[in-house]
Short mmCIF file of C-alpha atoms in Angstrom, two decimals:
data_model
loop_
_atom_site.label_atom_id
_atom_site.label_comp_id
_atom_site.label_asym_id
_atom_site.label_seq_id
_atom_site.Cartn_x
_atom_site.Cartn_y
_atom_site.Cartn_z
CA MET X 1 -9.53 -9.79 -35.23
CA HIS X 2 -13.18 -8.90 -34.71
CA PRO X 3 -14.54 -10.07 -31.32
CA SER X 4 -17.03 -12.39 -33.03
CA GLU X 5 -14.14 -14.17 -34.77
CA VAL X 6 -12.10 -14.52 -31.58
CA LEU X 7 -14.94 -15.52 -29.28
CA PHE X 8 -16.83 -17.87 -31.57
CA GLN X 9 -13.95 -19.14 -33.75
CA GLY X 10 -15.93 -19.84 -36.90
CA LYS X 11 -19.02 -21.08 -35.12
CA ARG X 12 -22.34 -19.39 -35.79
CA GLN X 13 -23.13 -16.78 -33.19
CA PRO X 14 -26.39 -17.25 -31.27
CA LEU X 15 -29.24 -15.48 -33.01
CA LEU X 16 -30.62 -12.29 -31.51
CA LEU X 17 -34.09 -10.90 -32.13
CA PRO X 18 -36.01 -7.96 -30.63
CA ALA X 19 -37.15 -8.97 -27.15
CA CYS X 20 -40.85 -8.37 -27.79
CA ASP X 21 -43.04 -10.07 -30.40
CA HIS X 22 -46.35 -8.21 -30.62
CA TYR X 23 -49.32 -10.11 -32.07
CA ALA X 24 -52.22 -8.44 -33.90
CA GLY X 25 -55.03 -10.22 -35.73
CA SER X 26 -57.51 -7.61 -36.98
CA GLU X 27 -56.93 -4.86 -39.53
CA LYS X 28 -57.53 -2.17 -36.89
CA LEU X 29 -55.00 -3.69 -34.47
CA MET X 30 -52.49 -4.40 -37.21
CA ARG X 31 -52.52 -0.77 -38.34
CA LYS X 32 -52.30 0.43 -34.75
CA SER X 33 -49.28 -1.82 -34.18
CA MET X 34 -47.53 -0.52 -37.29
CA ALA X 35 -48.08 3.07 -36.15
CA LEU X 36 -46.57 2.25 -32.76
CA GLN X 37 -43.56 0.59 -34.39
CA GLN X 38 -43.03 3.69 -36.50
CA GLU X 39 -43.07 5.74 -33.29
CA LEU X 40 -40.76 3.55 -31.19
CA GLY X 41 -38.58 2.16 -33.95
CA PRO X 42 -37.71 -1.49 -34.66
CA LEU X 43 -37.33 -2.28 -30.96
CA PHE X 44 -40.11 -4.86 -31.19
CA ASP X 45 -41.40 -7.18 -33.90
CA ILE X 46 -45.00 -7.40 -35.07
CA THR X 47 -46.65 -10.67 -36.02
CA PHE X 48 -49.81 -10.44 -38.10
CA ASP X 49 -52.00 -13.32 -36.96
CA CYS X 50 -53.91 -15.52 -39.39
CA GLU X 51 -54.65 -18.24 -36.84
CA ASP X 52 -56.18 -18.14 -33.34
CA GLY X 53 -55.95 -14.37 -33.04
CA ALA X 54 -57.85 -13.69 -36.27
CA ALA X 55 -61.55 -13.90 -37.11
CA ALA X 56 -62.82 -17.13 -38.67
CA GLY X 57 -64.67 -17.28 -41.97
CA SER X 58 -62.66 -14.91 -44.16
CA GLU X 59 -59.28 -16.62 -44.16
CA LEU X 60 -58.37 -15.93 -47.79
CA GLU X 61 -59.30 -12.25 -47.59
CA HIS X 62 -57.29 -11.93 -44.39
CA ALA X 63 -54.21 -13.55 -45.97
CA ILE X 64 -54.41 -11.10 -48.89
CA LEU X 65 -54.73 -8.20 -46.44
CA VAL X 66 -51.69 -9.38 -44.48
CA ALA X 67 -49.58 -9.48 -47.64
CA GLN X 68 -50.74 -6.02 -48.66
CA MET X 69 -49.88 -4.55 -45.27
CA VAL X 70 -46.47 -6.20 -45.13
CA ASN X 71 -45.73 -4.73 -48.56
CA SER X 72 -47.01 -1.27 -47.63
CA ASP X 73 -44.94 1.82 -46.89
CA ASP X 74 -46.15 1.61 -43.30
CA ASN X 75 -43.86 -1.41 -42.85
CA ARG X 76 -40.94 0.93 -42.37
CA PHE X 77 -38.38 -1.46 -40.85
CA ASP X 78 -39.22 -4.85 -42.41
CA ARG X 79 -39.70 -6.29 -38.92
CA ILE X 80 -43.18 -7.74 -39.45
CA GLY X 81 -43.91 -11.45 -39.67
CA ALA X 82 -47.06 -13.55 -40.02
CA ARG X 83 -48.46 -16.51 -38.12
CA LEU X 84 -49.91 -18.89 -40.67
CA HIS X 85 -52.49 -21.60 -40.08
CA ASP X 86 -51.01 -24.89 -38.94
CA PRO X 87 -49.65 -27.18 -41.65
CA ALA X 88 -52.54 -29.63 -41.22
CA SER X 89 -55.14 -26.90 -41.79
CA PRO X 90 -56.94 -26.61 -45.13
CA HIS X 91 -56.03 -22.91 -45.05
CA PHE X 92 -52.27 -23.42 -44.72
CA ALA X 93 -51.43 -23.79 -48.41
CA LYS X 94 -53.39 -20.65 -49.30
CA ASP X 95 -51.67 -18.72 -46.49
CA VAL X 96 -48.31 -19.68 -47.94
CA GLU X 97 -49.39 -18.93 -51.50
CA PHE X 98 -50.77 -15.46 -50.80
CA ILE X 99 -48.63 -14.27 -47.86
CA VAL X 100 -45.25 -15.79 -48.69
CA GLY X 101 -45.85 -15.67 -52.41
CA GLY X 102 -47.09 -12.10 -52.19
CA ALA X 103 -44.72 -10.59 -49.62
CA ALA X 104 -41.63 -12.80 -49.39
CA GLN X 105 -39.23 -9.93 -49.97
CA ARG X 106 -40.58 -7.91 -47.01
CA LEU X 107 -41.53 -10.57 -44.46
CA ALA X 108 -39.32 -10.78 -41.39
CA TYR X 109 -40.41 -14.38 -40.71
CA VAL X 110 -43.40 -16.73 -40.72
CA VAL X 111 -44.71 -18.61 -37.69
CA LEU X 112 -45.90 -22.23 -37.76
CA PRO X 113 -48.39 -23.20 -35.01
CA LYS X 114 -49.57 -26.57 -33.69
CA VAL X 115 -46.91 -28.67 -35.39
CA GLU X 116 -46.39 -32.23 -34.24
CA SER X 117 -42.91 -33.13 -35.47
CA ALA X 118 -39.68 -31.95 -37.04
CA ILE X 119 -40.64 -33.75 -40.25
CA GLU X 120 -43.86 -31.75 -40.43
CA VAL X 121 -41.90 -28.51 -39.96
CA ALA X 122 -39.40 -29.51 -42.65
CA ARG X 123 -42.19 -30.24 -45.12
CA ALA X 124 -43.85 -26.92 -44.34
CA ILE X 125 -40.52 -25.14 -44.88
CA ASP X 126 -40.17 -26.82 -48.28
CA LEU X 127 -43.53 -25.37 -49.37
CA ILE X 128 -42.64 -21.97 -47.92
CA ASN X 129 -39.34 -21.98 -49.81
CA GLN X 130 -41.02 -22.88 -53.10
CA HIS X 131 -43.23 -19.80 -52.91
CA ALA X 132 -40.50 -17.57 -51.48
CA GLN X 133 -38.10 -18.51 -54.24
CA ALA X 134 -40.76 -17.95 -56.90
CA ALA X 135 -41.31 -14.50 -55.37
CA GLY X 136 -37.61 -13.70 -55.67
CA ARG X 137 -36.34 -14.59 -52.21
CA ARG X 138 -33.56 -17.14 -51.96
CA SER X 139 -34.49 -20.35 -50.17
CA ALA X 140 -31.03 -20.99 -48.74
CA GLY X 141 -28.29 -19.06 -47.03
CA PRO X 142 -28.41 -15.87 -44.99
CA THR X 143 -31.26 -14.32 -47.02
CA ASN X 144 -33.72 -17.17 -46.56
CA LEU X 145 -37.13 -16.55 -44.99
CA PRO X 146 -36.79 -17.32 -41.27
CA VAL X 147 -39.32 -19.64 -39.68
CA HIS X 148 -40.58 -19.52 -36.10
CA VAL X 149 -42.26 -22.56 -34.59
CA LEU X 150 -44.75 -22.81 -31.77
CA ILE X 151 -44.11 -25.57 -29.27
CA GLU X 152 -47.58 -26.33 -27.95
CA THR X 153 -48.25 -30.01 -28.65
CA HIS X 154 -46.87 -33.18 -27.08
CA GLY X 155 -45.18 -34.12 -30.35
CA ALA X 156 -43.49 -30.75 -30.84
CA LEU X 157 -42.18 -30.78 -27.28
CA ARG X 158 -40.82 -34.29 -27.75
CA GLU X 159 -38.95 -33.19 -30.89
CA ALA X 160 -38.03 -29.65 -29.80
CA TYR X 161 -34.29 -30.33 -30.21
CA ASP X 162 -34.76 -31.62 -33.76
CA ILE X 163 -36.99 -28.68 -34.66
CA ALA X 164 -34.51 -26.16 -33.26
CA ALA X 165 -31.75 -27.87 -35.25
CA LEU X 166 -33.41 -27.07 -38.59
CA PRO X 167 -31.23 -24.34 -40.16
CA GLN X 168 -34.11 -22.11 -41.26
CA VAL X 169 -35.79 -22.14 -37.84
CA GLU X 170 -34.62 -19.12 -35.83
CA CYS X 171 -37.09 -19.07 -32.92
CA LEU X 172 -39.24 -21.42 -30.85
CA SER X 173 -42.21 -19.98 -28.96
CA PHE X 174 -44.03 -21.67 -26.11
CA GLY X 175 -47.79 -21.86 -26.61
CA ILE X 176 -49.00 -22.23 -23.05
CA MET X 177 -52.75 -22.22 -23.60
CA ASP X 178 -52.74 -24.95 -26.22
CA PHE X 179 -50.18 -26.93 -24.22
CA VAL X 180 -52.25 -26.84 -21.03
CA SER X 181 -55.47 -27.55 -22.95
CA SER X 182 -53.87 -30.60 -24.57
CA HIS X 183 -53.83 -32.24 -21.13
CA TYR X 184 -57.64 -32.17 -20.96
CA GLY X 185 -57.91 -31.06 -17.35
CA ALA X 186 -54.88 -32.88 -15.95
CA ILE X 187 -53.19 -29.47 -15.69
CA PRO X 188 -55.42 -26.83 -14.05
CA ALA X 189 -56.35 -23.61 -15.85
CA SER X 190 -54.38 -21.71 -13.20
CA ALA X 191 -51.20 -23.01 -14.86
CA MET X 192 -51.91 -20.76 -17.86
CA ARG X 193 -51.08 -17.69 -15.78
CA THR X 194 -48.85 -16.55 -12.94
CA PRO X 195 -47.88 -18.00 -10.53
CA GLY X 196 -48.94 -21.44 -11.78
CA GLN X 197 -47.15 -21.13 -15.12
CA PHE X 198 -43.84 -20.86 -13.27
CA THR X 199 -44.49 -23.56 -10.67
CA HIS X 200 -46.57 -26.39 -12.17
CA PRO X 201 -44.10 -29.23 -12.82
CA LEU X 202 -45.39 -30.20 -16.27
CA VAL X 203 -45.40 -26.61 -17.52
CA VAL X 204 -41.99 -25.88 -15.99
CA ARG X 205 -40.58 -29.03 -17.60
CA ALA X 206 -41.97 -28.07 -21.00
CA LYS X 207 -40.59 -24.54 -20.85
CA LEU X 208 -37.15 -25.68 -19.72
CA GLU X 209 -36.88 -28.37 -22.39
CA MET X 210 -37.87 -25.94 -25.13
CA VAL X 211 -35.44 -23.27 -23.92
CA ALA X 212 -32.64 -25.82 -23.63
CA ALA X 213 -33.29 -26.92 -27.21
CA CYS X 214 -33.06 -23.33 -28.40
CA HIS X 215 -29.81 -22.55 -26.63
CA ALA X 216 -28.26 -25.84 -27.76
CA HIS X 217 -28.65 -24.68 -31.36
CA GLY X 218 -28.17 -20.92 -30.93
CA LYS X 219 -31.84 -20.12 -31.54
CA VAL X 220 -34.18 -17.66 -29.80
CA ALA X 221 -36.58 -18.84 -27.08
CA SER X 222 -39.79 -16.81 -26.91
CA HIS X 223 -42.07 -16.87 -23.85
CA ASN X 224 -45.84 -17.16 -24.00
CA VAL X 225 -48.39 -14.39 -23.54
CA THR X 226 -49.55 -12.83 -20.31
CA THR X 227 -53.32 -13.13 -20.47
CA ASP X 228 -53.88 -10.28 -17.96
CA ILE X 229 -53.99 -7.90 -20.88
CA LYS X 230 -53.62 -4.49 -19.25
CA ASP X 231 -51.95 -5.47 -15.96
CA SER X 232 -48.49 -3.98 -16.56
CA PRO X 233 -46.97 -5.14 -13.22
CA THR X 234 -47.95 -8.74 -14.01
CA VAL X 235 -46.52 -8.45 -17.53
CA ALA X 236 -43.28 -7.02 -16.14
CA ASN X 237 -43.06 -9.76 -13.52
CA ASP X 238 -43.73 -12.50 -16.07
CA ALA X 239 -41.08 -11.14 -18.42
CA GLN X 240 -38.52 -10.78 -15.64
CA ARG X 241 -39.09 -14.35 -14.42
CA ALA X 242 -39.11 -15.75 -17.94
CA GLY X 243 -35.68 -14.26 -18.59
CA ALA X 244 -33.97 -14.57 -15.22
CA GLU X 245 -35.30 -17.97 -14.12
CA PHE X 246 -36.04 -19.80 -17.39
CA GLY X 247 -33.60 -18.42 -19.96
CA PHE X 248 -36.08 -16.92 -22.41
CA THR X 249 -34.79 -13.96 -24.43
CA ARG X 250 -38.04 -12.88 -26.07
CA MET X 251 -41.74 -12.70 -25.15
CA TRP X 252 -45.10 -12.31 -26.82
CA SER X 253 -47.28 -9.24 -26.41
CA ILE X 254 -51.02 -9.22 -27.14
CA HIS X 255 -51.75 -5.60 -26.18
CA PRO X 256 -49.79 -2.41 -26.91
CA ASP X 257 -49.55 -1.70 -23.17
CA GLN X 258 -47.51 -4.91 -22.77
CA ILE X 259 -44.72 -3.92 -25.17
CA LYS X 260 -42.74 -1.47 -23.03
CA PRO X 261 -42.75 -3.61 -19.82
CA ILE X 262 -41.48 -6.58 -21.84
CA LEU X 263 -38.74 -4.56 -23.49
CA LYS X 264 -37.64 -3.10 -20.17
CA ALA X 265 -37.50 -6.51 -18.48
CA PHE X 266 -35.28 -8.01 -21.18
CA THR X 267 -32.99 -5.01 -21.67
CA PRO X 268 -29.66 -5.28 -19.79
CA ARG X 269 -29.34 -2.82 -16.92
CA LEU X 270 -26.81 -0.01 -17.23
CA SER X 271 -24.72 -1.62 -14.47
CA GLU X 272 -24.52 -4.81 -16.57
CA VAL X 273 -23.54 -2.80 -19.64
CA ASN X 274 -20.82 -0.99 -17.70
CA GLU X 275 -19.44 -4.24 -16.31
CA ALA X 276 -19.43 -5.82 -19.77
CA THR X 277 -17.70 -2.76 -21.22
CA ASN X 278 -14.97 -2.81 -18.59
CA VAL X 279 -14.31 -6.53 -18.98
CA LEU X 280 -14.25 -6.48 -22.78
CA SER X 281 -12.09 -3.35 -22.94
CA GLU X 282 -9.44 -5.03 -20.80
CA ALA X 283 -9.82 -8.24 -22.79
CA MET X 284 -9.18 -6.44 -26.07
CA ALA X 285 -6.13 -4.74 -24.57
CA ALA X 286 -4.86 -8.20 -23.57
CA ASP X 287 -5.46 -9.58 -27.09
CA TRP X 288 -8.36 -11.63 -25.67
CA GLY X 289 -6.15 -13.51 -23.25
CA PRO X 290 -7.22 -14.13 -19.62
CA ILE X 291 -7.48 -11.12 -17.30
CA ALA X 292 -8.17 -10.55 -13.60
CA GLN X 293 -10.63 -7.83 -12.66
CA HIS X 294 -11.65 -7.08 -9.08
CA GLY X 295 -10.10 -10.36 -8.01
CA ARG X 296 -12.09 -12.42 -10.55
CA LEU X 297 -10.69 -14.37 -13.48
CA HIS X 298 -12.14 -13.74 -16.94
CA ASP X 299 -11.33 -15.52 -20.17
CA ARG X 300 -13.01 -16.18 -23.51
CA ALA X 301 -15.81 -18.13 -21.86
CA SER X 302 -16.95 -15.12 -19.83
CA TYR X 303 -16.10 -12.75 -22.69
CA ARG X 304 -18.78 -14.47 -24.79
CA TYR X 305 -21.31 -13.75 -22.06
CA TYR X 306 -20.39 -10.07 -21.83
CA TRP X 307 -20.34 -9.74 -25.61
CA SER X 308 -23.95 -10.96 -25.68
CA VAL X 309 -24.89 -8.39 -23.00
CA LEU X 310 -23.69 -5.57 -25.23
CA GLN X 311 -25.37 -7.04 -28.29
CA ARG X 312 -28.71 -7.28 -26.48
CA ALA X 313 -28.35 -3.71 -25.20
CA LYS X 314 -27.63 -2.47 -28.72
CA LEU X 315 -30.64 -4.37 -30.14
CA ALA X 316 -32.89 -2.87 -27.46
CA GLY X 317 -31.90 0.64 -28.48
CA LEU X 318 -30.18 1.40 -25.18
CA ALA X 319 -28.05 4.52 -25.18
CA LEU X 320 -24.64 2.91 -24.76
CA PRO X 321 -21.67 4.56 -23.05
CA GLU X 322 -19.04 5.71 -25.52
CA ALA X 323 -16.67 2.84 -24.72
CA ALA X 324 -19.44 0.24 -25.13
CA ALA X 325 -20.60 1.78 -28.41
CA ALA X 326 -17.03 1.60 -29.70
CA ILE X 327 -16.93 -2.14 -28.96
CA VAL X 328 -20.28 -3.16 -30.47
CA HIS X 329 -19.74 -1.01 -33.57
CA LEU X 330 -16.34 -2.44 -34.39
CA PRO X 331 -16.21 -3.13 -38.15
CA ASP X 332 -16.03 -6.73 -39.26
CA SER X 333 -12.67 -7.77 -40.55
CA GLU X 334 -14.12 -9.27 -43.73
#
């Protein structure tokens, strides 16, 4: 049996996405991002921004441009998504019409900002599916158009579990600046950046609740931006803390210099990969029964953890040892 069958026994495996989500909102930055993705490979996603990161006043033209660029030959890996306007915006329907309707077959996902409830997300998904289906993309099953949702309002945080439970939602992202701003001064501006973003009780609570909602439903939890644009040590520190202390598995980038530090922070270390390889190799030899290694008991519970380590290493493009590569490239039994 394939490890995924043994370890998850018919349950859906937790979703995995590239650890970095790079945002770009102008044509110049979007093209620069695509060139970098061509150079590095599909190790990071790109999100073309139609909302806060884009210029105001030419929303329709920008939506058309986004669709054209997603459909272009420069989108080599089909790992580009788009952040639409929020569902309450007068521009939302046009975004869906021209971006989803024009590029549904090539879009990696769409992002919904500033939502207030699971019902609002579900209604937005219905509209997205109408246009995606008309453009030839199925609106159900494994080929549907994934939806990412920003958790940045009081209502969205309150219903984070219900939003994460929606089948088409694959990722929740924490929008720290809007979340802090929504408290109208009750949370200081220092909580938008390090160290306050990791210590202020209201921000910590919000992050933990969102991450818990994601992991409860096998979805991806994406951390907010680091606003110190070119400060690589701060970016690396934020990414490391977001993963190790808060359980995030993905993080936003808003400058090309932030991409590599984020990827490095979320990529398993070689020592972790080696440990996972040794444990899983013995587990396979024991037909996935319990084993003892270095005086420690391992069974299917810990095997699931080590399996995820190898999957994340593979996704990050890490050069895997031969034994590890043999495990993660096992053919499915289907």
